[in-house]
Every structure is written in C-alpha cells, then in structure tokens.
Amino acid sequence: MRLLHCHSRTFVEFVEDIPHYAILSHTWGDEEVSLDDMRRGTEVEKLKGYDKIKATCRIAEEQGLEYVWIDTCCIDKASSAELSEAINSMFAWYRDAAVCYAWLADYDADAETGFWLTDEAVLASFAAREAAAEPDWAFNDPPPLTTRELDMRNAISRGLRRCKWWTRGWTLQEMIAPRRVEFYDKHWTCFGTKTQLAPILAWITGVDAAVLRGAPLDQVLVGRRMSWAARRQTRRVEDMAYCLLGIFDINMPLLYGEGTKAFTRLQQEILRSSNDLSLFAWTAALGDRRMFRSVWASAPSEFRSCQFLVKPALEWNSRGECAITSRGLRTTDMIRIVRGEASRKGSYFLPLDCVDARQRKDIRFVSLEQFGPSLFARRKPWLYDTVVDIDVSQASRLPLPQYICSREDGDLEAMVRASREGSVQIDFSLEAFDESSVSAHPEADWDLRNSVLLSYRRRHFWGCWRIRTMAEDEPGVCVVCVQSDGWVLYGIFPHHDLPPAMDHQNQNQNDLLPSQIADMLQRLPVRTSARCPPWYHTVEVSEHDFGGPDGEISGTLLRIKSRKIDDTQKDRTRVPSWARRVLRR
C-alpha cells in the first residue's frame, strides 16, 4: 500500500505493519494531481487538485496522523496490475483507515438556515421516521410530518441532498466501509460524522442507518444492497460493477472494455458465494418493453424497487440449489408450477425468498416462460411480481433440474416464440378431470402448466399426456401425440391401456431417433374416443394460435370433451361417425 507522508509529501510503500492513516473520499474534478505529478514536483501546487491534498494532510496532522491515502495520487494508473489490486482492495483500505474525510466540494454548511444538521431535534425527527418506516407499514401509516419537519427536509433537499458526492458509484463504499467518517463542506468545515448523521444519510442515500452505524453487511439482502447503487453513476460503464466489489465481498479481475458484461460477471460471482435469491428481484425499466430477458439485471438501476426487501418468515426455496452452467442458471427443486388450460393460462415461477417489509405476506417471484427442453426465460421482467405465501405452499415443484437463460440474446424473444410454432395443446374440462394429476412424458418437452407439447421447431417429436378424473376410483385417460415430417397423429386411450406402438414410451426413453418416431406414427391406432366408465371421452382437433396479442403462432388444439354414460347405453358400443361412413361404403 502506497501512503503519502503528510509533512514531507513523499510516498512510502508498506507491505505489512501498515501505520494508522487517514483516507480521503471526494468527487473528481479538473486538474487532479496524479502520482507522476507528485513525483516530478514541478508546479504541482498550481494544479487545482492540490488544494484538497494540502487540506487532507493538514487535518490528518492536526489529528496526530502521519500518513494519508488519496486515490488521485496514491495509485499508479499506468500499471493495470496495480490498478486491479487497488480496486479489489479499496473497500478494505477504507475500512482499515483510522478516519475518512468525506469532502463535499459543492456544499456550504453555513448556507443551511434555521437549524444545524447535528441538532438533537433534527436527528430525532429523522430517527423517529426511520423507526416507523418499515414495521407494519401495511397496517399502520406513519404519522404525518409537521410543518417544522417539512421545512427541514425541504432545506436539506435544496442543499446537502443535491451534492454530487451522493450520486457517484465509488463514494457508496467510501461511506459504508470506514468506521469513522467526517463530513466536510467546500470550506473544509466539518459539519458532522457518519454516526451522528446516520438518520439523515439513510434518508438521502437509502442505505440502512444500522449499516452506517456498523451493522454487518451480510445481514442485508443482496437485492437491497444493490438498490443503494440504483441512482448512482460512474464515468466508465465497467466501474458501476467494480465499485460494488467490496459491498458484496467479491474479488474479480478487471476487464476494461467489456462494458455491461462487468455487471453480469459481478452477479455471477455473487451467486457463486451466496444463495441469496433476492439477486433476481430486479425489475426492468419502464421503457424496456422486451417480453423476455435473461436472469441477470443489466445495471444496478434495475434494483430500485428492492430498497425494502427483507427475508420472509419462511424461506420457500431453502432446500433447493442453483448453479451457473453453460446452458444457463441450473435450478433444482426450486421452480413452481401453477397449471392452466387453453382458456386459463397457468404459470411457472421462481420464489425469491424475499418480501417487501411493508407487505410481508407477499413473496417476490420471477415469472418464467419455457422455450426449450427444461429451459426457461424470464417473462415480462418489468412487472413487480408477488404471490401470497399460501399460494407458494400449494404450488407443486419441478423436481428435475431446470435451466433459466443466462445470456442476454437479442433473438431471445424470437426463440421463445419459435418454440411454440407447430406445438400441440390439450384442453380439458375441470368438471371431469383433476388438473393436479397431470403428468407427461418426455417431461422436458412439455409445458405442464398449460398442457402444451412443445415443438421447439423440430420435424420429429412425440408426447404422452395423462390425467385422472375427479373421482379416485375412476380411471383417467392418456393422450398420445406424434409428429413426423409434417404428419400429426393423435389418439386417446384409457389411463393404463396404451397400444403396442408406445413400447418406446414404456421403456422410459426420452430421446428417440426420427426413425423410431416415424415407426410410432405408422403403428399408432387412430382413436378419437375412449370409453372409461362412467365417462365417455372424445377428442376434437382444431387450429390454435399460441401468439395471442403478440402475434400469430400456429399450432394444434386437442379438446377433450367428456360426458357421463347413460345407464341405458352402458352395454351399447358407440361407433364413431368416421367408422360408420366406412361401414356404409
């Protein structure tokens, strides 16, 4: 670590036994002093940025400190290795400093009229408002502000809150990490410490006052920590990720030039070191109308809605696991399914084990759309999705490993839509059948929530779909669909009475060769009805549009119609109309 000696203004490098030092937090301006400028020494005092170095050294010496660290001149930015080490160590350096001087170059403390920020009445007002902010907001509104409190907040909004220091990405960790932070205005007059001003700082920045007083960061959900940076900016796109490394206790190499991929890498590293699913609680900006997105946020700004996230009373996905793979984010025993039919669309969703502190019964979740074998994309990412906790407990899980798209592809929406081109959907009566008993094979090829056999634009595919009737002692039915080179064949059979053509299915083979599917097509008998006393089921086929308002996507709809068999007809065999026509010939 390279430190600047306050008196001699020379640099001293330390590897271990680092002495006590002060550290400066500021926003960069014109004519900043670099390491080379300090080493050359010629006319360095004429640079505008030298004034802050002198002021920092002066205050540190007054407080009995010999050394200071200032980012403008204590890092050799020409060395990529040193720059990478400094950025990865930045949080620790601020944390270990004896004191941090936060200099707000565009703030004049004397301009505040009528009160001091450190007045007990001012701090008590903000502290009381903070204490009443989260608990039971869903049931009790906080008391209205008095005229005096409104005047204080308006004055702070016009002065202190407008400072550039609150908007920069790097100053977030510079405020959180040090144990002691002293705030100075443009005249280098101290107007308070972090501990003193914690309630006001929490109101300005959104950072929890408890964290500003020293509470551990790992007790705050990842999504909530991300929200602290939602309204901050950096000069370089990559720095928006790099400035958050210490907030999440992450180390990773710097790759300037990668753009927004840096923030994606940060999220991936967070996931590798934590099972906090609030990482996925982001919502897209209102102007972003993409129907489908990957699982990753594009920037911290998409976490604005996460400011009040806390853990729920019961974590619904505590037994599940997720990991990053080449195919996407692999989840096991985590995705839930709410089944539906053609007229009542069901849903896949991933509960995130986090709630808004103001509505503790509403679990945040991610809505998903299936577009490949066990492959999903995030659906309508701009929605703030919640589900009541009782609905989470009643939804069934997908036990097999599932994958959520983790690559932001411009063709993702086209891929999702294409996966349904030529698909087959089964519609059935809720009066006759138990929708919770639906099962299908191969599982990876079915959108079980809506009983859709997905084509994934394949020329050869097949599926077997089963459902039971409402009565436990009554058998259900099985529908078999086979498509090969444009030919589609289907049949309906009693629940456990499959034809010999389904030998491959009985062998539990998922991946059949096109020749095997073609052979199944030739051998499968045409059955448009099934007699399963006391029910008689028939199948009607029609064209179906899977696109809805987003555009036409053609497919096939098989509608199962069920009726009770009359007592007078129990011993009669019903001959389908197509068979009667054949007999007459």
XYZ file of C-alpha atoms in Angstrom:
585
model
C 0.000 0.000 0.000
C 1.406 3.379 -1.035
C 0.829 6.159 1.523
C 1.592 9.869 1.337
C 3.592 11.336 4.225
C 1.721 14.408 5.452
C 4.738 16.582 6.257
C 7.268 15.724 3.545
C 4.659 14.993 0.842
C 6.642 11.934 -0.244
C 5.373 8.420 -0.813
C 6.159 5.406 1.364
C 5.173 1.854 0.382
C 4.103 -0.683 3.014
C 3.601 -4.429 2.616
C 2.854 -5.211 6.243
C 2.700 -3.336 9.557
C 0.810 -0.533 7.874
C 0.670 2.535 10.158
C -2.510 4.435 11.034
C -3.589 6.649 8.167
C -6.407 8.957 7.079
C -8.184 8.449 3.770
C -9.988 10.913 1.523
C -13.381 10.445 -0.146
C -14.251 13.008 -2.801
C -15.522 13.535 -6.316
C -13.022 14.060 -9.080
C -12.752 17.490 -10.692
C -10.460 19.408 -13.011
C -6.646 19.220 -12.775
C -6.429 16.288 -10.395
C -2.907 15.514 -9.175
C -1.519 12.157 -10.317
C 1.282 10.023 -8.926
C 3.653 11.257 -11.645
C 2.755 14.890 -10.888
C 3.676 14.409 -7.233
C 6.941 12.669 -8.078
C 8.009 15.370 -10.520
C 7.054 18.065 -8.021
C 7.408 20.880 -10.530
C 4.491 23.330 -10.410
C 2.282 20.670 -8.791
C 0.967 23.244 -6.338
C -0.542 25.207 -9.244
C -2.947 22.370 -10.047
C -6.480 22.803 -8.645
C -6.466 19.292 -7.257
C -3.507 20.001 -4.996
C -5.623 22.070 -2.598
C -7.533 19.001 -1.415
C -4.235 17.163 -0.835
C -2.948 20.008 1.330
C -6.197 20.193 3.288
C -6.254 16.439 3.857
C -2.661 16.390 5.094
C -3.281 19.401 7.352
C -6.323 17.879 9.073
C -4.603 14.486 9.427
C -1.588 16.113 11.123
C -3.899 18.017 13.452
C -5.389 14.660 14.463
C -1.956 13.126 15.079
C -1.706 11.055 11.870
C 1.454 10.946 9.746
C 0.085 9.369 6.581
C -2.863 9.775 4.222
C -4.173 7.839 1.218
C -5.756 9.714 -1.685
C -6.885 7.830 -4.779
C -5.832 10.506 -7.261
C -2.121 10.342 -6.415
C -1.510 7.105 -4.489
C -2.249 4.709 -7.380
C -0.084 4.245 -10.465
C -2.906 4.128 -13.001
C -0.458 3.365 -15.798
C 0.008 -0.105 -14.264
C -3.006 -2.320 -14.927
C -1.818 -4.783 -12.269
C -1.587 -2.082 -9.599
C -4.934 -0.603 -10.625
C -6.594 -4.024 -10.381
C -5.072 -4.667 -6.968
C -6.137 -1.223 -5.723
C -9.763 -1.585 -6.857
C -10.047 -5.064 -5.354
C -8.510 -3.774 -2.096
C -10.336 -0.447 -1.996
C -13.078 -1.483 0.435
C -10.525 -2.943 2.859
C -8.355 0.164 2.665
C -11.293 2.424 3.563
C -12.427 0.002 6.268
C -8.984 -0.094 7.903
C -8.401 3.667 7.834
C -8.308 5.482 11.152
C -10.632 8.129 9.734
C -12.173 9.010 6.383
C -12.618 12.628 5.323
C -15.636 12.992 3.020
C -15.207 16.322 1.210
C -18.351 17.688 -0.442
C -16.902 20.289 -2.793
C -20.300 21.735 -3.767
C -21.836 22.127 -0.297
C -21.746 25.098 2.067
C -22.810 24.169 5.603
C -23.279 27.845 6.510
C -25.994 28.124 3.851
C -28.362 25.945 5.915
C -30.703 28.373 7.624
C -32.722 27.881 10.769
C -31.061 24.695 12.053
C -27.877 22.640 12.286
C -27.763 19.118 10.901
C -26.435 17.840 14.225
C -29.201 19.444 16.285
C -30.830 16.863 18.514
C -34.300 17.832 17.321
C -33.311 17.382 13.655
C -31.691 13.994 14.195
C -34.551 12.838 16.433
C -37.053 13.671 13.692
C -35.236 11.569 11.086
C -34.562 8.749 13.568
C -38.229 8.541 14.571
C -39.299 8.490 10.928
C -36.798 5.732 10.208
C -38.011 3.645 13.175
C -41.593 3.841 11.903
C -40.675 3.271 8.267
C -40.706 -0.490 7.839
C -42.534 -2.396 10.595
C -46.239 -2.857 9.934
C -46.418 -0.322 7.109
C -49.076 -2.498 5.509
C -51.336 -1.835 8.512
C -50.219 1.468 10.036
C -49.306 4.566 8.043
C -46.544 6.666 9.636
C -47.777 9.886 11.258
C -47.798 12.962 9.002
C -44.828 15.309 9.049
C -45.120 18.538 10.976
C -44.525 21.906 9.315
C -41.138 22.109 11.044
C -40.152 18.655 9.747
C -41.245 19.525 6.218
C -39.175 22.720 6.313
C -36.102 20.766 7.465
C -36.437 18.187 4.695
C -37.021 20.832 2.037
C -33.929 22.736 3.163
C -31.776 19.577 3.121
C -33.149 18.681 -0.319
C -32.132 22.094 -1.668
C -28.661 21.942 -0.131
C -26.977 18.804 1.172
C -29.027 16.333 -0.851
C -28.059 17.958 -4.170
C -24.357 17.312 -3.698
C -22.628 15.347 -6.423
C -20.985 13.111 -3.801
C -24.265 11.196 -3.238
C -24.578 10.327 -6.938
C -21.176 8.738 -7.575
C -20.721 4.965 -7.545
C -17.359 4.886 -5.768
C -18.466 7.018 -2.814
C -21.001 4.372 -1.708
C -18.354 2.018 -0.334
C -16.336 5.009 0.855
C -19.270 5.969 3.072
C -20.061 2.436 4.312
C -16.639 0.844 4.837
C -14.834 3.209 7.290
C -15.623 3.006 10.981
C -15.393 6.807 11.258
C -16.325 9.260 8.515
C -16.111 13.014 8.987
C -18.045 15.199 6.545
C -16.536 18.485 5.340
C -18.088 21.216 3.219
C -16.333 23.138 0.462
C -14.590 25.350 3.036
C -13.242 22.248 4.816
C -15.515 22.860 7.781
C -16.623 19.661 9.496
C -20.432 19.552 9.838
C -20.859 16.069 11.355
C -19.776 12.437 11.431
C -21.338 9.356 9.864
C -22.545 8.107 13.240
C -24.083 11.469 14.140
C -25.782 11.991 10.774
C -26.821 8.349 10.207
C -30.608 9.009 10.100
C -30.153 11.882 7.612
C -27.681 9.904 5.489
C -30.102 6.967 5.400
C -32.854 9.304 4.167
C -30.606 10.734 1.441
C -28.946 7.515 0.237
C -31.359 4.699 1.129
C -28.591 2.865 2.992
C -29.806 1.336 6.251
C -28.932 3.509 9.246
C -27.923 0.349 11.113
C -25.294 -0.362 8.438
C -23.995 3.196 8.729
C -23.618 2.582 12.447
C -21.591 -0.574 11.849
C -24.064 -3.471 11.385
C -22.659 -6.334 9.245
C -23.384 -6.047 5.535
C -24.082 -9.754 5.114
C -27.226 -9.339 7.208
C -28.728 -7.213 4.421
C -30.196 -8.988 1.380
C -28.243 -8.745 -1.869
C -31.119 -7.069 -3.729
C -31.427 -4.424 -1.031
C -27.697 -3.681 -1.151
C -27.947 -3.358 -4.936
C -30.702 -0.756 -4.506
C -28.232 1.533 -2.712
C -26.385 1.957 -6.037
C -29.526 2.240 -8.183
C -29.296 6.032 -8.519
C -25.513 6.305 -8.678
C -23.262 6.676 -11.710
C -19.655 6.177 -12.746
C -17.659 7.634 -15.620
C -16.940 4.208 -17.105
C -19.619 1.549 -17.543
C -17.435 -1.177 -16.046
C -16.847 0.835 -12.860
C -20.528 0.508 -11.987
C -19.705 -3.134 -11.210
C -16.174 -2.659 -9.877
C -17.226 -0.033 -7.324
C -19.538 -2.627 -5.697
C -16.965 -5.390 -5.190
C -16.424 -4.593 -1.521
C -20.146 -4.203 -0.794
C -20.567 -7.892 -1.692
C -17.132 -9.087 -0.531
C -16.206 -10.122 -4.089
C -12.844 -10.150 -5.867
C -12.594 -10.451 -9.627
C -10.236 -9.351 -12.414
C -10.829 -6.034 -14.167
C -11.513 -6.077 -17.893
C -11.998 -2.526 -19.112
C -13.699 -2.629 -22.479
C -16.202 -5.377 -21.577
C -18.978 -2.833 -20.944
C -22.117 -4.106 -19.216
C -20.684 -7.630 -19.067
C -18.781 -6.483 -15.980
C -22.034 -6.182 -14.048
C -23.116 -9.613 -15.283
C -19.822 -11.066 -14.023
C -20.377 -9.398 -10.665
C -23.807 -11.015 -10.315
C -22.365 -14.400 -11.253
C -19.660 -14.081 -8.604
C -22.252 -13.093 -6.006
C -24.306 -16.183 -6.851
C -21.251 -18.427 -6.516
C -20.666 -17.203 -2.983
C -24.261 -16.832 -1.777
C -27.665 -18.499 -2.066
C -29.484 -15.170 -1.691
C -32.187 -15.232 -4.392
C -33.019 -11.531 -3.955
C -30.271 -11.119 -6.563
C -33.038 -11.848 -9.100
C -35.613 -9.439 -7.633
C -34.760 -6.665 -10.121
C -37.329 -5.151 -12.471
C -36.612 -3.746 -15.918
C -37.011 -0.044 -16.595
C -40.441 1.079 -17.786
C -39.017 1.958 -21.175
C -37.662 -1.567 -21.654
C -40.572 -3.464 -23.212
C -38.756 -6.665 -24.047
C -41.118 -9.535 -23.298
C -38.303 -11.897 -22.296
C -34.947 -11.355 -20.592
C -32.185 -13.467 -19.133
C -31.908 -13.969 -15.394
C -29.334 -11.149 -14.969
C -30.018 -7.450 -14.451
C -28.289 -5.082 -16.859
C -27.400 -2.410 -14.259
C -27.891 -1.540 -10.556
C -30.627 0.895 -11.621
C -32.928 -2.099 -12.139
C -32.869 -2.762 -8.376
C -34.683 0.450 -7.406
C -37.741 -1.496 -6.256
C -35.642 -3.575 -3.819
C -34.993 -0.904 -1.171
C -37.263 -2.509 1.438
C -36.540 -6.196 0.818
C -36.222 -8.444 3.869
C -36.294 -12.175 4.478
C -39.738 -13.772 4.886
C -40.802 -15.707 7.949
C -40.423 -18.941 5.959
C -37.866 -19.458 3.174
C -39.604 -21.499 0.472
C -36.511 -22.431 -1.517
C -34.140 -23.238 1.327
C -33.838 -26.866 0.216
C -33.247 -26.069 -3.453
C -29.995 -25.186 -5.144
C -28.857 -23.229 -8.170
C -25.615 -23.029 -10.099
C -24.242 -21.360 -13.233
C -23.710 -23.722 -16.175
C -23.010 -23.371 -19.883
C -26.709 -23.988 -20.546
C -27.972 -21.365 -18.102
C -28.778 -20.995 -14.430
C -29.493 -24.530 -13.254
C -32.158 -24.799 -10.559
C -33.148 -27.972 -8.743
C -36.424 -28.305 -6.840
C -36.992 -24.530 -6.938
C -39.311 -23.622 -9.843
C -43.027 -23.845 -9.026
C -45.859 -24.624 -11.424
C -49.471 -23.477 -11.411
C -51.299 -25.441 -14.090
C -53.816 -23.977 -16.502
C -55.646 -24.728 -19.742
C -56.097 -23.034 -23.097
C -58.601 -20.531 -21.716
C -56.885 -20.080 -18.319
C -53.156 -19.742 -18.634
C -51.049 -21.238 -15.879
C -47.607 -20.107 -14.827
C -44.093 -21.140 -13.918
C -42.478 -19.020 -11.239
C -39.366 -18.946 -9.093
C -39.987 -17.747 -5.490
C -37.142 -15.493 -4.395
C -37.367 -15.886 -0.612
C -37.725 -12.159 -0.037
C -40.605 -9.839 0.778
C -41.213 -6.117 0.935
C -41.019 -5.084 4.589
C -44.300 -3.224 4.109
C -46.141 -6.317 2.773
C -44.638 -9.326 4.488
C -47.175 -11.837 3.158
C -46.317 -11.170 -0.498
C -43.364 -13.238 -1.746
C -41.363 -11.763 -4.628
C -41.025 -14.105 -7.572
C -39.753 -14.298 -11.141
C -42.264 -15.263 -13.838
C -40.864 -17.756 -16.351
C -41.675 -18.981 -19.859
C -40.496 -22.343 -21.189
C -38.851 -22.317 -24.611
C -36.655 -25.406 -24.705
C -36.230 -28.786 -23.030
C -36.155 -27.806 -19.331
C -35.162 -24.296 -20.485
C -36.843 -21.063 -19.372
C -36.600 -17.312 -19.925
C -37.690 -14.549 -17.585
C -41.125 -13.324 -18.669
C -42.324 -9.694 -18.533
C -39.343 -8.511 -16.458
C -40.770 -5.022 -15.955
C -43.516 -6.347 -13.636
C -43.196 -6.181 -9.855
C -44.403 -9.753 -9.265
C -45.562 -11.027 -5.877
C -47.534 -14.048 -4.754
C -49.226 -14.674 -1.414
C -47.219 -17.126 0.688
C -50.111 -19.615 0.905
C -50.137 -19.877 -2.914
C -46.438 -20.740 -2.873
C -47.054 -23.598 -0.462
C -49.839 -25.001 -2.639
C -47.910 -24.840 -5.927
C -46.090 -28.010 -6.968
C -42.347 -28.073 -7.657
C -40.491 -29.189 -10.769
C -38.198 -31.844 -9.280
C -35.881 -32.309 -12.263
C -33.059 -29.816 -12.954
C -34.347 -26.812 -14.910
C -32.356 -24.063 -16.628
C -33.059 -20.330 -16.822
C -31.480 -18.423 -19.707
C -28.396 -16.536 -18.522
C -27.321 -14.962 -21.831
C -28.840 -11.673 -22.962
C -29.544 -12.570 -26.587
C -31.223 -10.127 -28.944
C -33.070 -13.060 -30.524
C -34.378 -14.422 -27.216
C -37.947 -13.318 -27.862
C -37.890 -14.859 -31.340
C -36.519 -18.089 -29.866
C -39.312 -18.250 -27.278
C -41.988 -17.642 -29.891
C -40.484 -20.148 -32.320
C -40.506 -22.864 -29.659
C -44.307 -22.906 -29.863
C -44.636 -22.978 -33.645
C -46.477 -26.197 -34.529
C -46.954 -27.207 -30.883
C -49.926 -29.171 -29.576
C -52.065 -28.008 -26.660
C -54.575 -30.174 -24.788
C -57.714 -28.617 -23.351
C -59.891 -30.467 -20.863
C -62.843 -29.975 -18.551
C -62.127 -29.109 -14.931
C -65.507 -30.657 -14.065
C -64.373 -34.109 -15.194
C -60.642 -34.111 -14.545
C -58.272 -33.389 -11.654
C -55.795 -30.834 -13.040
C -53.327 -31.553 -10.233
C -52.910 -35.128 -11.530
C -51.480 -34.145 -14.924
C -48.268 -35.911 -15.870
C -46.438 -36.089 -19.173
C -43.577 -37.761 -20.958
C -40.944 -36.804 -22.009
C -41.134 -34.190 -19.238
C -38.614 -31.838 -20.832
C -40.804 -31.469 -23.955
C -43.956 -30.416 -22.123
C -45.158 -27.071 -20.834
C -47.053 -28.740 -17.994
C -48.577 -25.517 -16.728
C -50.716 -25.327 -19.902
C -50.552 -28.950 -21.132
C -48.616 -27.988 -24.271
C -46.367 -30.400 -26.167
C -43.672 -28.016 -27.403
C -42.279 -28.491 -30.872
C -39.050 -26.472 -30.449
C -39.281 -26.299 -34.284
C -38.371 -29.956 -34.612
C -39.564 -32.097 -37.523
C -39.976 -35.173 -35.327
C -41.407 -35.163 -31.819
C -43.883 -37.031 -29.679
C -45.534 -36.874 -26.288
C -47.712 -38.811 -23.896
C -50.074 -36.891 -21.563
C -52.036 -38.423 -18.678
C -54.742 -37.132 -16.364
C -57.104 -38.694 -13.835
C -60.776 -37.967 -13.287
C -62.047 -36.235 -10.178
C -63.181 -39.484 -8.520
C -60.357 -41.570 -7.049
C -61.834 -44.903 -8.149
C -62.462 -43.774 -11.744
C -59.681 -44.171 -14.339
C -58.319 -41.298 -16.305
C -57.144 -41.031 -19.888
C -53.923 -40.840 -21.820
C -53.447 -38.770 -24.982
C -50.605 -39.619 -27.368
C -49.377 -37.123 -29.983
C -46.847 -37.966 -32.696
C -45.500 -35.650 -35.413
C -43.106 -36.724 -38.142
C -42.279 -34.757 -41.291
C -45.460 -32.690 -41.074
C -47.788 -35.625 -40.306
C -49.605 -35.342 -36.997
C -51.412 -38.244 -35.370
C -53.097 -38.443 -32.007
C -55.097 -40.934 -30.006
C -56.927 -41.092 -26.692
C -56.757 -44.248 -24.559
C -57.691 -45.409 -21.052
C -55.137 -44.308 -18.444
C -53.047 -47.517 -18.360
C -54.073 -49.151 -21.638
C -51.513 -47.892 -24.149
C -51.168 -49.542 -27.569
C -48.063 -51.587 -28.536
C -46.819 -48.644 -30.604
C -45.845 -46.992 -27.310
C -43.212 -49.601 -26.453
C -40.530 -46.906 -26.524
C -42.512 -44.834 -24.040
C -42.914 -47.786 -21.709
C -39.160 -48.188 -21.796
C -38.906 -44.620 -20.495
C -36.799 -43.439 -23.414
C -36.812 -39.674 -23.821
C -34.632 -39.189 -26.884
C -35.981 -41.195 -29.803
C -34.455 -41.255 -33.244
C -36.540 -39.812 -36.101
C -36.900 -43.351 -37.482
C -38.357 -44.531 -34.170
C -40.847 -41.659 -34.127
C -41.803 -42.398 -37.747
C -42.341 -46.057 -36.810
C -44.536 -44.966 -33.879
C -46.571 -42.822 -36.294
C -47.202 -45.843 -38.547
C -48.181 -48.179 -35.707
C -50.270 -45.831 -33.562
C -54.011 -46.583 -33.974
C -56.358 -43.676 -34.615
C -58.551 -43.244 -31.555
C -60.748 -40.176 -31.252
C -62.716 -41.514 -28.314
C -62.198 -43.597 -25.202
C -64.804 -45.386 -23.102
C -63.803 -45.194 -19.440
C -66.981 -45.922 -17.416
C -68.714 -43.932 -16.138
C -67.152 -41.394 -18.573
C -67.059 -41.270 -22.336
C -64.285 -39.027 -23.709
C -63.893 -37.701 -27.256
C -61.196 -35.550 -28.815
C -61.817 -32.687 -31.219
C -58.949 -31.151 -33.160
C -58.662 -27.538 -34.328
C -56.071 -24.928 -35.205
C -54.773 -22.855 -32.308
C -52.927 -19.548 -32.027
C -50.204 -19.576 -29.362
C -49.203 -15.996 -30.064
C -52.148 -14.129 -28.569
C -51.808 -10.320 -28.770
C -48.083 -10.568 -29.573
C -48.586 -12.152 -32.990
C -49.773 -15.314 -34.641
C -48.069 -18.611 -33.790
C -49.938 -21.508 -35.321
C -50.374 -24.835 -33.614
C -52.905 -27.559 -32.846
C -55.531 -27.729 -30.106
C -56.878 -31.074 -28.914
C -60.024 -30.512 -26.881
C -61.191 -33.411 -24.716
C -64.969 -33.481 -24.273
C -66.306 -35.676 -21.509
C -69.838 -36.807 -20.695
C -71.398 -39.295 -18.348
C -72.506 -42.589 -19.894
C -76.277 -43.127 -19.547
C -77.376 -46.331 -17.824
C -79.322 -47.374 -20.937
C -76.178 -47.101 -23.058
C -73.720 -48.915 -20.791
C -73.994 -52.139 -22.815
C -74.012 -50.451 -26.212
C -70.913 -49.717 -28.178
C -70.790 -46.296 -29.756
C -69.405 -46.287 -33.304
C -67.631 -43.091 -34.314
C -69.087 -41.209 -37.283
C -65.989 -41.769 -39.423
C -66.288 -45.532 -38.831
C -69.991 -45.535 -39.794
C -69.119 -43.859 -43.069
C -66.537 -46.553 -43.786
C -69.053 -49.340 -42.990
C -71.670 -47.874 -45.334
C -69.152 -47.979 -48.151
